[in-house]
Amino acid sequence: MINKNKTAIITGGLGGIGIEITKLFYKRKYNIIIVDNKINSAFKKVIFNKTNTKNTILYKKVDLSNRKSIKNLFINLKNQYSNIDVLINCAGIQHVDPVESFPDTKWEQILNVNLSSSFYTSKYVLPLMKKNKWGRIINISSVHGQVASINKSAYVASKHGMIGLTKTIALETAKIPITCNVICPGWVNTLLVSKQITQRAKKNNTSKMKEEFKLLKE
Ligand SMILES: NC(=O)c1ccc[n+]([C@@H]2O[C@H](COP(=O)([O-])OP(=O)(O)OC[C@H]3O[C@@H](n4cnc5c(N)ncnc54)[C@H](O)[C@@H]3O)[C@@H](O)[C@H]2O)c1
C-alpha cells in the first residue's frame, strides 16, 4: 500500500491546465495519479524535479473516451490505494465546425471525453470516498458551460452538461463530507486553444495575433 498522504486523481493531468494542478497538489504532499493518454516533456519535468520523496506521482495511460478502460482503472486503483480523496476531472478536447457539418465521430468523442468520462470517474470514485467518509470532486468546465459560441456545439453542450452533472452529484452527497464543485475558466493559452488559433489563421489567411483577438471577443 502507498503512504498515508491524501491522494488525488487528475484526469488530463499532462495538459496545459492539468500539469499546473498536478504541480500544486504534488507540492502540497498529495500522492498524484495522473490519468491521461499521452506522455509529454512537462510530465518528465514534474517527475525529475521532485523536491521530496514523501509523496508519489503515478501515471496511468487511459483513453478516457472508453468507459471500460475507466472501470478497469478504478478496479486497479482500489487494490493499490487505501484512499482516494480528490478527483479532478480536467481532460478535455475541442473541435470547431458548424452543426450541419460537425463530424458525428467528433461529437461522440467530445461528449465522451469532456462529459461522460467525468460521470464514470465519479461513479467509481464515490464508493471509495464514502468508505473513507471524505472526498472532493472538482470538475473543470468552462465559460462555455454558461454561454455558447458558434461552431462549438459539442464542446458547449459537454461543458453545460458538466455543470448539471456537478450539481446533481453535489445534491446526492449533500449530507456526507463529500463535495462536488465546478470551475469555469476563461481563455488559458494551452494546446487546446493554440490549435484553434493556428487553424483559424490558416483558414482565414490571417495572422495568429489577429485570430487571437477575434477569439477573445467571442
Ligand atoms: N485552455 C482554455 O482556455 C480552457 C478554458 C476553459 C476550460 N478549459 C478546460 O480545461 C481543461 C484542460 O484544458 P487545457 O487547456 O489544459 O487543454 P490541453 O489540451 O492542454 O489538455 C487536455 C488534456 O486532456 C488529455 N486528453 C484528451 N483526450 C483524452 C483522452 N481520450 N483520454 C485521456 N486523456 C485525454 C490530453 O492528453 C491533455 O493532456 C479542459 O477540460 C478544457 O475544456 C480550458
mmCIF file of C-alpha atoms and ligand atoms in Angstrom:
data_model
loop_
_atom_site.group_PDB
_atom_site.id
_atom_site.type_symbol
_atom_site.label_atom_id
_atom_site.label_comp_id
_atom_site.label_asym_id
_atom_site.label_seq_id
_atom_site.Cartn_x
_atom_site.Cartn_y
_atom_site.Cartn_z
ATOM 1 C CA MET A 1 0.000 0.000 0.000
ATOM 2 C CA ILE A 2 1.025 3.598 -0.717
ATOM 3 C CA ASN A 3 1.847 6.034 2.155
ATOM 4 C CA LYS A 4 -0.889 7.654 4.255
ATOM 5 C CA ASN A 5 -0.946 11.021 2.451
ATOM 6 C CA LYS A 6 -4.062 12.202 0.705
ATOM 7 C CA THR A 7 -4.358 11.009 -2.881
ATOM 8 C CA ALA A 8 -5.625 12.991 -5.875
ATOM 9 C CA ILE A 9 -6.594 11.701 -9.305
ATOM 10 C CA ILE A 10 -6.152 14.292 -12.044
ATOM 11 C CA THR A 11 -7.551 13.461 -15.480
ATOM 12 C CA GLY A 12 -5.868 15.343 -18.303
ATOM 13 C CA GLY A 13 -3.085 15.923 -15.774
ATOM 14 C CA LEU A 14 -0.494 16.283 -18.537
ATOM 15 C CA GLY A 15 -2.308 19.103 -20.344
ATOM 16 C CA GLY A 16 -1.664 22.824 -20.006
ATOM 17 C CA ILE A 17 -4.018 23.371 -17.059
ATOM 18 C CA GLY A 18 -3.748 19.822 -15.690
ATOM 19 C CA ILE A 19 0.016 19.943 -15.257
ATOM 20 C CA GLU A 20 -0.260 23.102 -13.128
ATOM 21 C CA ILE A 21 -2.901 21.419 -10.948
ATOM 22 C CA THR A 22 -0.612 18.398 -10.693
ATOM 23 C CA LYS A 23 2.355 20.512 -9.590
ATOM 24 C CA LEU A 24 0.262 22.323 -6.962
ATOM 25 C CA PHE A 25 -1.142 19.147 -5.414
ATOM 26 C CA TYR A 26 2.273 17.468 -5.519
ATOM 27 C CA LYS A 27 3.794 20.438 -3.658
ATOM 28 C CA ARG A 28 1.049 20.060 -1.057
ATOM 29 C CA LYS A 29 2.224 16.465 -0.468
ATOM 30 C CA TYR A 30 -0.619 14.663 -2.194
ATOM 31 C CA ASN A 31 0.014 11.367 -3.897
ATOM 32 C CA ILE A 32 -0.904 12.050 -7.515
ATOM 33 C CA ILE A 33 -2.463 9.749 -10.060
ATOM 34 C CA ILE A 34 -2.326 11.350 -13.495
ATOM 35 C CA VAL A 35 -4.820 9.853 -15.925
ATOM 36 C CA ASP A 36 -4.088 10.895 -19.486
ATOM 37 C CA ASN A 37 -3.488 9.347 -22.867
ATOM 38 C CA LYS A 38 -0.159 10.916 -23.677
ATOM 39 C CA ILE A 39 3.271 11.378 -22.169
ATOM 40 C CA ASN A 40 4.914 14.742 -22.689
ATOM 41 C CA SER A 41 8.066 16.501 -21.641
ATOM 42 C CA ALA A 42 6.224 18.511 -18.976
ATOM 43 C CA PHE A 43 5.407 15.251 -17.218
ATOM 44 C CA LYS A 44 9.057 14.207 -17.266
ATOM 45 C CA LYS A 45 9.999 17.591 -15.766
ATOM 46 C CA VAL A 46 7.472 17.138 -12.953
ATOM 47 C CA ILE A 47 8.867 13.695 -12.221
ATOM 48 C CA PHE A 48 12.551 14.639 -12.365
ATOM 49 C CA ASN A 49 12.251 17.925 -10.493
ATOM 50 C CA LYS A 50 10.770 16.207 -7.454
ATOM 51 C CA THR A 51 11.630 18.094 -4.310
ATOM 52 C CA ASN A 52 10.667 15.383 -1.864
ATOM 53 C CA THR A 53 10.231 11.648 -1.769
ATOM 54 C CA LYS A 54 7.337 11.530 0.682
ATOM 55 C CA ASN A 55 4.603 11.507 -1.935
ATOM 56 C CA THR A 56 4.288 9.721 -5.225
ATOM 57 C CA ILE A 57 3.239 10.513 -8.800
ATOM 58 C CA LEU A 58 1.781 7.680 -10.794
ATOM 59 C CA TYR A 59 0.931 7.939 -14.477
ATOM 60 C CA LYS A 60 -1.927 5.816 -15.845
ATOM 61 C CA LYS A 61 -2.297 5.822 -19.607
ATOM 62 C CA VAL A 62 -6.037 5.600 -20.161
ATOM 63 C CA ASP A 63 -8.245 6.568 -23.080
ATOM 64 C CA LEU A 64 -10.992 8.430 -21.245
ATOM 65 C CA SER A 65 -13.374 8.078 -24.182
ATOM 66 C CA ASN A 66 -13.589 4.374 -23.320
ATOM 67 C CA ARG A 67 -15.805 3.623 -20.317
ATOM 68 C CA LYS A 68 -14.435 0.077 -19.874
ATOM 69 C CA SER A 69 -10.907 1.466 -19.540
ATOM 70 C CA ILE A 70 -12.133 3.833 -16.821
ATOM 71 C CA LYS A 71 -13.783 0.965 -14.959
ATOM 72 C CA ASN A 72 -10.571 -1.106 -15.168
ATOM 73 C CA LEU A 73 -8.548 1.843 -13.918
ATOM 74 C CA PHE A 74 -10.604 2.024 -10.737
ATOM 75 C CA ILE A 75 -10.513 -1.747 -10.194
ATOM 76 C CA ASN A 76 -6.687 -1.493 -10.232
ATOM 77 C CA LEU A 77 -6.539 1.631 -8.066
ATOM 78 C CA LYS A 78 -8.793 0.096 -5.434
ATOM 79 C CA ASN A 79 -6.188 -2.615 -4.863
ATOM 80 C CA GLN A 80 -3.282 -0.182 -4.737
ATOM 81 C CA TYR A 81 -4.624 2.725 -2.684
ATOM 82 C CA SER A 82 -6.412 2.667 0.654
ATOM 83 C CA ASN A 83 -7.816 6.135 -0.021
ATOM 84 C CA ILE A 84 -8.684 8.307 -2.999
ATOM 85 C CA ASP A 85 -9.507 11.729 -1.588
ATOM 86 C CA VAL A 86 -9.686 14.118 -4.512
ATOM 87 C CA LEU A 87 -10.842 13.651 -8.089
ATOM 88 C CA ILE A 88 -10.210 16.427 -10.588
ATOM 89 C CA ASN A 89 -11.868 15.922 -13.971
ATOM 90 C CA CYS A 90 -9.753 18.111 -16.243
ATOM 91 C CA ALA A 91 -9.364 16.186 -19.519
ATOM 92 C CA GLY A 92 -10.975 17.941 -22.440
ATOM 93 C CA ILE A 93 -10.914 18.238 -26.209
ATOM 94 C CA GLN A 94 -12.327 20.620 -28.791
ATOM 95 C CA HIS A 95 -13.470 20.598 -32.407
ATOM 96 C CA VAL A 96 -14.796 23.572 -34.337
ATOM 97 C CA ASP A 97 -17.378 23.249 -37.149
ATOM 98 C CA PRO A 98 -20.977 24.332 -37.765
ATOM 99 C CA VAL A 99 -23.625 21.848 -36.596
ATOM 100 C CA GLU A 100 -24.606 20.707 -40.087
ATOM 101 C CA SER A 101 -21.054 19.667 -40.980
ATOM 102 C CA PHE A 102 -19.874 18.675 -37.484
ATOM 103 C CA PRO A 103 -18.447 15.139 -37.841
ATOM 104 C CA ASP A 104 -20.502 12.561 -35.889
ATOM 105 C CA THR A 105 -17.343 10.907 -34.585
ATOM 106 C CA LYS A 106 -16.080 14.227 -33.203
ATOM 107 C CA TRP A 107 -19.421 14.886 -31.484
ATOM 108 C CA GLU A 108 -19.290 11.484 -29.792
ATOM 109 C CA GLN A 109 -15.613 11.752 -28.878
ATOM 110 C CA ILE A 110 -16.031 15.202 -27.311
ATOM 111 C CA LEU A 111 -19.117 14.167 -25.327
ATOM 112 C CA ASN A 112 -17.262 11.040 -24.167
ATOM 113 C CA VAL A 113 -14.035 12.756 -23.080
ATOM 114 C CA ASN A 114 -15.449 16.049 -21.784
ATOM 115 C CA LEU A 115 -18.597 14.767 -20.065
ATOM 116 C CA SER A 116 -19.160 11.009 -19.888
ATOM 117 C CA SER A 117 -15.658 10.312 -18.536
ATOM 118 C CA SER A 118 -16.457 12.570 -15.551
ATOM 119 C CA PHE A 119 -19.666 10.639 -14.944
ATOM 120 C CA TYR A 120 -17.738 7.347 -14.894
ATOM 121 C CA THR A 121 -14.800 8.570 -12.787
ATOM 122 C CA SER A 122 -17.309 9.997 -10.281
ATOM 123 C CA LYS A 123 -19.371 6.815 -10.318
ATOM 124 C CA TYR A 124 -16.327 4.692 -9.458
ATOM 125 C CA VAL A 125 -14.649 7.084 -7.030
ATOM 126 C CA LEU A 126 -17.715 7.820 -4.892
ATOM 127 C CA PRO A 127 -17.837 4.386 -3.181
ATOM 128 C CA LEU A 128 -14.134 4.789 -2.257
ATOM 129 C CA MET A 129 -14.723 8.284 -0.875
ATOM 130 C CA LYS A 130 -17.803 7.109 1.035
ATOM 131 C CA LYS A 131 -15.770 4.285 2.582
ATOM 132 C CA ASN A 132 -13.274 6.870 3.906
ATOM 133 C CA LYS A 133 -16.041 9.325 4.794
ATOM 134 C CA TRP A 134 -14.364 12.188 2.930
ATOM 135 C CA GLY A 135 -13.935 13.353 -0.626
ATOM 136 C CA ARG A 136 -13.684 16.236 -3.057
ATOM 137 C CA ILE A 137 -14.701 16.137 -6.701
ATOM 138 C CA ILE A 138 -13.667 19.126 -8.815
ATOM 139 C CA ASN A 139 -14.896 19.362 -12.386
ATOM 140 C CA ILE A 140 -13.273 21.637 -14.919
ATOM 141 C CA SER A 141 -15.993 23.057 -17.128
ATOM 142 C CA SER A 142 -15.518 26.369 -18.950
ATOM 143 C CA VAL A 143 -17.147 29.727 -19.599
ATOM 144 C CA HIS A 144 -18.658 27.628 -22.387
ATOM 145 C CA GLY A 145 -20.558 25.859 -19.624
ATOM 146 C CA GLN A 146 -22.524 29.065 -19.226
ATOM 147 C CA VAL A 147 -22.534 30.731 -22.634
ATOM 148 C CA ALA A 148 -22.345 29.440 -26.197
ATOM 149 C CA SER A 149 -20.075 30.260 -29.119
ATOM 150 C CA ILE A 150 -20.772 29.453 -32.753
ATOM 151 C CA ASN A 151 -19.276 26.268 -34.226
ATOM 152 C CA LYS A 152 -18.587 24.669 -30.828
ATOM 153 C CA SER A 153 -21.775 22.656 -30.343
ATOM 154 C CA ALA A 154 -20.169 19.573 -28.807
ATOM 155 C CA TYR A 155 -17.828 21.497 -26.514
ATOM 156 C CA VAL A 156 -20.564 23.881 -25.352
ATOM 157 C CA ALA A 157 -23.034 21.017 -24.797
ATOM 158 C CA SER A 158 -20.462 18.965 -22.882
ATOM 159 C CA LYS A 159 -19.433 21.906 -20.695
ATOM 160 C CA HIS A 160 -23.063 22.811 -19.904
ATOM 161 C CA GLY A 161 -23.576 19.116 -19.092
ATOM 162 C CA MET A 162 -20.592 19.174 -16.736
ATOM 163 C CA ILE A 163 -22.329 21.846 -14.644
ATOM 164 C CA GLY A 164 -25.529 19.776 -14.476
ATOM 165 C CA LEU A 165 -23.573 16.658 -13.515
ATOM 166 C CA THR A 166 -21.755 18.614 -10.788
ATOM 167 C CA LYS A 167 -24.994 19.978 -9.312
ATOM 168 C CA THR A 168 -26.535 16.505 -9.243
ATOM 169 C CA ILE A 169 -23.540 14.884 -7.512
ATOM 170 C CA ALA A 170 -23.399 17.802 -5.040
ATOM 171 C CA LEU A 171 -27.048 17.178 -4.130
ATOM 172 C CA GLU A 172 -26.565 13.415 -3.866
ATOM 173 C CA THR A 173 -23.605 13.884 -1.477
ATOM 174 C CA ALA A 174 -25.016 16.878 0.391
ATOM 175 C CA LYS A 175 -25.446 15.033 3.691
ATOM 176 C CA ILE A 176 -21.967 13.491 3.821
ATOM 177 C CA PRO A 177 -18.474 15.086 3.921
ATOM 178 C CA ILE A 178 -18.067 14.815 0.155
ATOM 179 C CA THR A 179 -18.348 17.888 -2.047
ATOM 180 C CA CYS A 180 -18.596 18.315 -5.803
ATOM 181 C CA ASN A 181 -17.775 21.659 -7.374
ATOM 182 C CA VAL A 182 -17.191 23.022 -10.840
ATOM 183 C CA ILE A 183 -14.721 25.599 -12.127
ATOM 184 C CA CYS A 184 -15.415 27.580 -15.313
ATOM 185 C CA PRO A 185 -12.138 29.031 -16.603
ATOM 186 C CA GLY A 186 -11.898 31.667 -19.331
ATOM 187 C CA TRP A 187 -9.191 31.527 -22.001
ATOM 188 C CA VAL A 188 -5.874 29.944 -20.998
ATOM 189 C CA ASN A 189 -3.203 29.707 -23.662
ATOM 190 C CA THR A 190 -2.751 25.939 -23.840
ATOM 191 C CA LEU A 191 -2.589 23.480 -26.738
ATOM 192 C CA LEU A 192 -6.397 23.272 -26.752
ATOM 193 C CA VAL A 193 -6.555 26.987 -27.599
ATOM 194 C CA SER A 194 -3.379 27.440 -29.682
ATOM 195 C CA LYS A 195 -4.569 24.675 -32.058
ATOM 196 C CA GLN A 196 -7.755 26.691 -32.723
ATOM 197 C CA ILE A 197 -5.776 29.878 -33.354
ATOM 198 C CA THR A 198 -3.443 28.151 -35.830
ATOM 199 C CA GLN A 199 -6.389 26.543 -37.676
ATOM 200 C CA ARG A 200 -8.271 29.827 -37.919
ATOM 201 C CA ALA A 201 -5.203 31.768 -39.137
ATOM 202 C CA LYS A 202 -4.686 29.148 -41.853
ATOM 203 C CA LYS A 203 -8.339 29.069 -42.882
ATOM 204 C CA ASN A 204 -8.781 32.863 -42.951
ATOM 205 C CA ASN A 205 -5.275 33.545 -44.268
ATOM 206 C CA THR A 206 -4.604 35.986 -41.404
ATOM 207 C CA SER A 207 -2.069 36.226 -38.606
ATOM 208 C CA LYS A 208 -2.281 34.242 -35.368
ATOM 209 C CA MET A 209 -2.383 37.532 -33.442
ATOM 210 C CA LYS A 210 -5.487 38.707 -35.356
ATOM 211 C CA GLU A 211 -7.206 35.396 -34.704
ATOM 212 C CA GLU A 212 -6.241 35.557 -31.030
ATOM 213 C CA PHE A 213 -8.025 38.920 -30.712
ATOM 214 C CA LYS A 214 -11.088 37.648 -32.596
ATOM 215 C CA LEU A 215 -11.245 34.549 -30.411
ATOM 216 C CA LEU A 216 -11.072 36.637 -27.224
ATOM 217 C CA LYS A 217 -14.065 38.690 -28.405
ATOM 218 C CA GLU A 218 -16.302 35.627 -28.915
HETATM 219 N N1 LIG B 1 -7.442 26.403 -22.240
HETATM 220 C C1 LIG B 1 -8.565 27.095 -22.060
HETATM 221 O O1 LIG B 1 -8.699 28.244 -22.490
HETATM 222 C C2 LIG B 1 -9.705 26.483 -21.288
HETATM 223 C C3 LIG B 1 -10.763 27.314 -20.912
HETATM 224 C C4 LIG B 1 -11.833 26.761 -20.214
HETATM 225 C C5 LIG B 1 -11.833 25.422 -19.884
HETATM 226 N N2 LIG B 1 -10.785 24.640 -20.260
HETATM 227 C C6 LIG B 1 -10.863 23.223 -19.904
HETATM 228 O O2 LIG B 1 -9.743 22.898 -19.111
HETATM 229 C C7 LIG B 1 -9.416 21.514 -19.296
HETATM 230 C C8 LIG B 1 -7.938 21.395 -19.657
HETATM 231 O O3 LIG B 1 -7.724 22.065 -20.892
HETATM 232 P P1 LIG B 1 -6.287 22.516 -21.414
HETATM 233 O O4 LIG B 1 -6.460 23.865 -21.974
HETATM 234 O O5 LIG B 1 -5.248 22.269 -20.371
HETATM 235 O O6 LIG B 1 -6.115 21.528 -22.657
HETATM 236 P P2 LIG B 1 -4.905 20.598 -23.072
HETATM 237 O O7 LIG B 1 -5.194 20.160 -24.473
HETATM 238 O O8 LIG B 1 -3.610 21.265 -22.811
HETATM 239 O O9 LIG B 1 -5.052 19.380 -22.064
HETATM 240 C C9 LIG B 1 -6.071 18.419 -22.182
HETATM 241 C C10 LIG B 1 -5.545 17.100 -21.654
HETATM 242 O O10 LIG B 1 -6.570 16.101 -21.807
HETATM 243 C C11 LIG B 1 -5.956 14.907 -22.286
HETATM 244 N N3 LIG B 1 -6.886 14.090 -23.055
HETATM 245 C C12 LIG B 1 -7.539 14.432 -24.187
HETATM 246 N N4 LIG B 1 -8.242 13.388 -24.655
HETATM 247 C C13 LIG B 1 -8.030 12.355 -23.795
HETATM 248 C C14 LIG B 1 -8.455 11.005 -23.747
HETATM 249 N N5 LIG B 1 -9.261 10.485 -24.687
HETATM 250 N N6 LIG B 1 -8.031 10.228 -22.743
HETATM 251 C C15 LIG B 1 -7.212 10.727 -21.789
HETATM 252 N N7 LIG B 1 -6.768 11.992 -21.775
HETATM 253 C C16 LIG B 1 -7.164 12.796 -22.777
HETATM 254 C C17 LIG B 1 -4.831 15.414 -23.217
HETATM 255 O O11 LIG B 1 -3.855 14.411 -23.448
HETATM 256 C C18 LIG B 1 -4.314 16.605 -22.447
HETATM 257 O O12 LIG B 1 -3.264 16.248 -21.573
HETATM 258 C C19 LIG B 1 -10.347 21.007 -20.401
HETATM 259 O O13 LIG B 1 -11.433 20.332 -19.834
HETATM 260 C C20 LIG B 1 -10.800 22.282 -21.091
HETATM 261 O O14 LIG B 1 -12.040 22.123 -21.720
HETATM 262 C C21 LIG B 1 -9.723 25.142 -20.956
#
